[in-house]
Tab-separated table of C-alpha atoms in Angstrom:
chain	number	residue	atom	x	y	z
A	1	MET	CA	-38.409	-96.847	-3.368
A	2	VAL	CA	-34.877	-95.937	-4.405
A	3	LYS	CA	-36.154	-92.721	-5.938
A	4	LYS	CA	-37.822	-91.765	-2.669
A	5	ILE	CA	-34.624	-92.398	-0.728
A	6	ILE	CA	-32.602	-90.304	-3.180
A	7	LEU	CA	-35.168	-87.509	-3.010
A	8	MET	CA	-35.061	-87.514	0.784
A	9	LEU	CA	-31.254	-87.381	0.748
A	10	VAL	CA	-31.316	-84.411	-1.622
A	11	ILE	CA	-33.825	-82.550	0.542
A	12	PHE	CA	-31.811	-83.312	3.679
A	13	SER	CA	-28.625	-82.062	2.001
A	14	LEU	CA	-30.325	-78.847	0.946
A	15	ILE	CA	-31.543	-78.235	4.488
A	16	ILE	CA	-28.057	-78.760	5.917
A	17	PHE	CA	-26.461	-76.548	3.247
A	18	SER	CA	-29.017	-73.806	3.842
A	19	GLY	CA	-28.343	-73.918	7.563
A	20	CYS	CA	-24.616	-73.555	6.973
A	21	GLU	CA	-25.200	-70.574	4.713
A	22	ASP	CA	-27.362	-68.842	7.342
A	23	LYS	CA	-24.717	-69.477	9.974
A	24	ASN	CA	-21.958	-68.077	7.767
A	25	LYS	CA	-24.114	-65.063	6.938
A	26	ILE	CA	-24.716	-64.320	10.618
A	27	GLU	CA	-21.010	-64.652	11.348
A	28	ASP	CA	-20.187	-62.236	8.491
A	29	GLU	CA	-22.712	-59.686	9.772
A	30	ASP	CA	-21.250	-59.915	13.271
A	31	GLU	CA	-17.765	-59.313	11.893
A	32	ILE	CA	-18.983	-56.248	9.973
A	33	LYS	CA	-20.681	-54.860	13.085
A	34	ASP	CA	-17.569	-55.435	15.195
A	35	SER	CA	-15.445	-53.692	12.560
A	36	LYS	CA	-17.758	-50.659	12.459
A	37	ILE	CA	-17.835	-50.462	16.249
A	38	ALA	CA	-14.032	-50.521	16.330
A	39	GLN	CA	-13.891	-47.736	13.724
A	40	LEU	CA	-16.355	-45.589	15.673
A	41	GLU	CA	-14.456	-46.110	18.908
A	42	SER	CA	-11.251	-45.030	17.144
A	43	GLN	CA	-12.954	-41.909	15.769
A	44	ILE	CA	-14.343	-41.042	19.205
A	45	GLU	CA	-10.884	-41.369	20.706
A	46	GLN	CA	-9.442	-39.073	18.018
A	47	LEU	CA	-12.201	-36.512	18.601
A	48	ASN	CA	-11.605	-36.542	22.349
A	49	THR	CA	-7.915	-35.920	21.724
A	50	LYS	CA	-8.772	-33.010	19.409
A	51	ILE	CA	-11.179	-31.549	21.978
A	52	THR	CA	-8.468	-31.653	24.620
A	53	GLU	CA	-6.059	-29.862	22.269
A	54	LEU	CA	-8.645	-27.184	21.422
A	55	GLU	CA	-9.440	-26.618	25.083
A	56	GLY	CA	-5.739	-25.989	25.677
A	57	GLU	CA	-5.616	-23.504	22.787
A	58	ILE	CA	-8.713	-21.696	24.091
A	59	ASN	CA	-7.182	-21.368	27.537
A	60	GLU	CA	-4.019	-19.937	25.996
A	61	LEU	CA	-6.025	-17.436	23.922
A	62	ASN	CA	-7.972	-16.348	26.999
A	63	LYS	CA	-4.689	-15.704	28.796
A	64	GLN	CA	-3.446	-13.620	25.861
A	65	ILE	CA	-6.670	-11.604	25.783
A	66	GLU	CA	-6.492	-10.980	29.516
A	67	TYR	CA	-2.880	-9.832	29.194
A	68	LYS	CA	-3.761	-7.541	26.268
A	69	ASP	CA	-6.645	-5.953	28.188
A	70	ASP	CA	-4.461	-5.332	31.231
A	71	PHE	CA	-1.661	-3.919	29.064
A	72	VAL	CA	-3.995	-1.544	27.186
A	73	GLU	CA	-5.530	-0.319	30.422
A	74	ILE	CA	-2.078	0.484	31.808
A	75	MET	CA	-1.024	2.218	28.579
A	76	THR	CA	-4.059	4.504	28.584
A	77	GLU	CA	-2.802	6.043	31.810
A	78	TYR	CA	0.222	7.411	29.921
A	79	ILE	CA	-1.676	8.780	26.891
A	80	SER	CA	-3.065	12.313	26.754
A	81	ASP	CA	-6.818	12.897	26.674
A	82	GLY	CA	-6.554	14.258	23.142
A	83	ASP	CA	-4.757	11.174	21.863
A	84	LEU	CA	-7.235	8.913	23.653
A	85	LEU	CA	-10.106	10.712	21.952
A	86	THR	CA	-8.414	10.282	18.576
A	87	LEU	CA	-7.994	6.565	19.198
A	88	ALA	CA	-11.587	6.266	20.397
A	89	ARG	CA	-12.930	8.004	17.282
A	90	MET	CA	-11.105	5.443	15.152
A	91	GLU	CA	-13.371	2.785	16.670
A	92	TRP	CA	-16.470	4.364	15.069
A	93	THR	CA	-17.283	4.985	11.400
A	94	TYR	CA	-20.137	7.101	10.016
A	95	ASN	CA	-21.528	6.977	6.486
A	96	ILE	CA	-24.238	8.661	4.450
A	97	GLN	CA	-25.052	7.170	1.059
A	98	VAL	CA	-27.566	7.866	-1.672
A	99	ASP	CA	-28.491	4.717	-3.573
A	100	GLU	CA	-25.436	3.008	-2.046
A	101	GLU	CA	-23.077	5.730	-3.293
A	102	ASP	CA	-21.129	8.036	-0.971
A	103	ILE	CA	-22.144	11.692	-0.995
A	104	ASN	CA	-19.713	14.135	-2.608
A	105	VAL	CA	-17.724	16.367	-0.271
A	106	ASP	CA	-19.731	19.374	-1.520
A	107	GLY	CA	-22.921	17.706	-0.279
A	108	ILE	CA	-24.681	17.777	-3.668
A	109	VAL	CA	-26.076	14.703	-5.391
A	110	GLU	CA	-27.798	14.816	-8.783
A	111	LEU	CA	-30.112	11.972	-9.753
A	112	ASP	CA	-31.959	11.027	-12.923
A	113	MET	CA	-34.527	8.818	-11.169
A	114	PRO	CA	-37.644	9.971	-9.268
A	115	THR	CA	-37.075	7.461	-6.455
A	116	PHE	CA	-33.997	7.096	-4.271
A	117	SER	CA	-32.885	5.881	-0.851
A	118	LEU	CA	-30.748	7.724	1.678
A	119	LYS	CA	-28.885	5.563	4.184
A	120	VAL	CA	-27.259	6.835	7.381
A	121	GLU	CA	-25.014	4.370	9.170
A	122	GLU	CA	-22.984	4.075	12.363
A	123	VAL	CA	-20.459	1.215	12.462
A	124	GLN	CA	-18.454	0.161	15.484
A	125	ASN	CA	-15.224	-1.746	14.930
A	126	GLN	CA	-15.970	-5.382	15.745
A	127	TYR	CA	-12.444	-5.837	17.131
A	128	LYS	CA	-12.481	-3.843	20.338
A	129	ALA	CA	-9.014	-2.809	21.476
A	130	LEU	CA	-9.896	-0.046	23.939
A	131	PRO	CA	-11.724	-0.334	27.258
A	132	THR	CA	-15.459	0.294	26.862
A	133	GLN	CA	-15.416	3.569	28.792
A	134	ILE	CA	-12.732	5.034	26.536
A	135	ARG	CA	-14.112	3.535	23.325
A	136	ASN	CA	-17.501	5.155	23.901
A	137	LEU	CA	-15.823	8.574	23.944
A	138	GLY	CA	-15.374	8.183	20.192
A	139	LYS	CA	-19.074	7.747	19.527
A	140	ILE	CA	-21.040	10.687	18.208
A	141	SER	CA	-22.985	12.487	20.936
A	142	GLY	CA	-26.647	11.698	21.532
A	143	SER	CA	-28.678	9.761	18.996
A	144	LEU	CA	-27.342	9.801	15.444
A	145	PHE	CA	-30.778	9.657	13.867
A	146	SER	CA	-32.633	12.008	16.234
A	147	ASN	CA	-30.037	14.663	17.046
A	148	HIS	CA	-27.866	14.943	13.953
A	149	ILE	CA	-30.179	14.784	10.907
A	150	GLN	CA	-33.042	17.090	9.956
A	151	PHE	CA	-34.997	17.088	6.692
A	152	LEU	CA	-35.668	20.672	5.661
A	153	ASP	CA	-38.370	20.274	3.000
A	154	ALA	CA	-39.435	16.967	1.459
A	155	LYS	CA	-40.051	14.158	3.920
A	156	PRO	CA	-39.268	10.487	3.242
A	157	SER	CA	-42.038	8.198	2.031
A	158	GLU	CA	-40.661	5.250	3.982
A	159	THR	CA	-38.252	4.813	6.863
A	160	SER	CA	-36.616	1.609	8.067
A	161	GLY	CA	-33.645	0.737	10.217
A	162	ILE	CA	-31.494	-1.918	11.809
A	163	ASP	CA	-29.796	-2.016	15.193
A	164	GLU	CA	-27.305	-4.844	15.525
A	165	ALA	CA	-24.246	-5.505	17.658
A	166	ASN	CA	-21.841	-3.373	15.619
A	167	ILE	CA	-24.074	-1.585	13.101
A	168	SER	CA	-26.950	0.854	13.437
A	169	SER	CA	-28.507	2.390	10.363
A	170	ALA	CA	-31.594	4.149	9.082
A	171	THR	CA	-32.777	4.133	5.471
A	172	TYR	CA	-35.052	6.878	4.157
A	173	VAL	CA	-36.838	6.265	0.853
A	174	PHE	CA	-38.168	9.094	-1.315
A	175	LYS	CA	-40.616	8.150	-4.064
A	176	ASP	CA	-42.190	9.673	-7.171
A	177	LEU	CA	-40.385	12.998	-7.057
A	178	SER	CA	-41.225	15.648	-9.626
A	179	PRO	CA	-38.435	16.770	-11.979
A	180	GLY	CA	-36.432	19.541	-10.374
A	181	THR	CA	-37.339	18.472	-6.838
A	182	GLU	CA	-34.608	19.195	-4.323
A	183	VAL	CA	-34.428	17.193	-1.112
A	184	SER	CA	-32.405	19.093	1.463
A	185	LEU	CA	-31.269	17.951	4.862
A	186	GLU	CA	-29.174	19.537	7.540
A	187	ILE	CA	-26.668	17.500	9.501
A	188	SER	CA	-24.923	18.588	12.675
A	189	ARG	CA	-21.443	20.073	12.534
A	190	GLU	CA	-20.255	17.105	14.550
A	191	LEU	CA	-21.562	14.632	11.966
A	192	GLN	CA	-20.209	16.802	9.147
A	193	ASP	CA	-16.763	16.554	10.702
A	194	ARG	CA	-17.001	12.776	11.055
A	195	LEU	CA	-18.083	12.451	7.410
A	196	GLY	CA	-15.356	14.766	6.125
A	197	LEU	CA	-17.805	16.976	4.201
A	198	GLU	CA	-17.328	20.624	3.264
A	199	THR	CA	-20.883	21.570	4.245
A	200	ASN	CA	-23.575	20.504	6.671
A	201	ILE	CA	-26.384	21.117	4.150
A	202	LEU	CA	-26.906	18.159	1.833
A	203	LYS	CA	-28.920	18.449	-1.370
A	204	ILE	CA	-30.258	15.610	-3.485
A	205	ILE	CA	-31.681	16.940	-6.750
A	206	TYR	CA	-33.836	15.007	-9.197
A	207	LEU	CA	-33.035	16.221	-12.703
A	208	VAL	CA	-34.296	14.991	-16.055
A	209	ASP	CA	-31.708	14.280	-18.757
A	210	GLU	CA	-32.106	17.715	-20.376
A	211	GLU	CA	-31.430	19.508	-17.108
A	212	ILE	CA	-28.348	17.397	-16.429
A	213	GLN	CA	-26.995	18.152	-19.905
A	214	THR	CA	-27.664	21.881	-19.398
A	215	LEU	CA	-25.758	21.861	-16.117
A	216	GLU	CA	-22.856	20.034	-17.752
A	217	ASP	CA	-22.803	22.517	-20.641
A	218	ASP	CA	-22.879	25.454	-18.225
A	219	GLY	CA	-19.986	23.937	-16.338
A	220	GLU	CA	-17.946	23.543	-19.527
A	221	MET	CA	-18.679	27.140	-20.542
A	222	ASN	CA	-17.586	28.402	-17.141
A	223	ASP	CA	-14.364	26.410	-17.457
A	224	GLN	CA	-13.678	27.899	-20.897
A	225	GLU	CA	-14.326	31.440	-19.652
A	226	SER	CA	-11.960	30.850	-16.759
A	227	GLU	CA	-9.238	29.689	-19.152
A	228	GLU	CA	-9.716	32.794	-21.324
């Protein structure tokens, strides 16, 4: 009988102790939740403060931009047409590259590979300082790719292009050329001037190693004869 009473007391004690543990656990979880909520509320308040500060900075920048635009527009009234055109041309850049290398000023490129790519590119300065009407005066006339480039003999095997906000380009790929093949193209005088080239006839020549060495030797001989 005594054993039964003791056993019942032990069981009763365990039940009470377990209940206390559950209660303490719930209270701890509530405290953790309250702490996290307080942290999140603090972070939200900080973010709202930062947003307000950024909005003020944006408004100030917009005022500066508006002032700059008005100032530039007034200044253009006191600049000659020639100077305006010079400034407008500075807003546009034109490039022609063969296998990502600029073409020499003499317009001649010698290659030792039967496949190459020719890239023609028009780049507009992403930071626009001049009014649109004046800035567009600096752009090359007509279409760069239709009006200013003409292939005289060999035609490209592939053509691709991009037309983005500030960049327009066309890439012409020539494949499996025979040794000695010369790819010639004529560019307009206007494009020649923008590229700073000495000629408007560009020549890309595929030479094997022996031909390149012969040309180099001939050049050295000519230099020696000139010195004599």
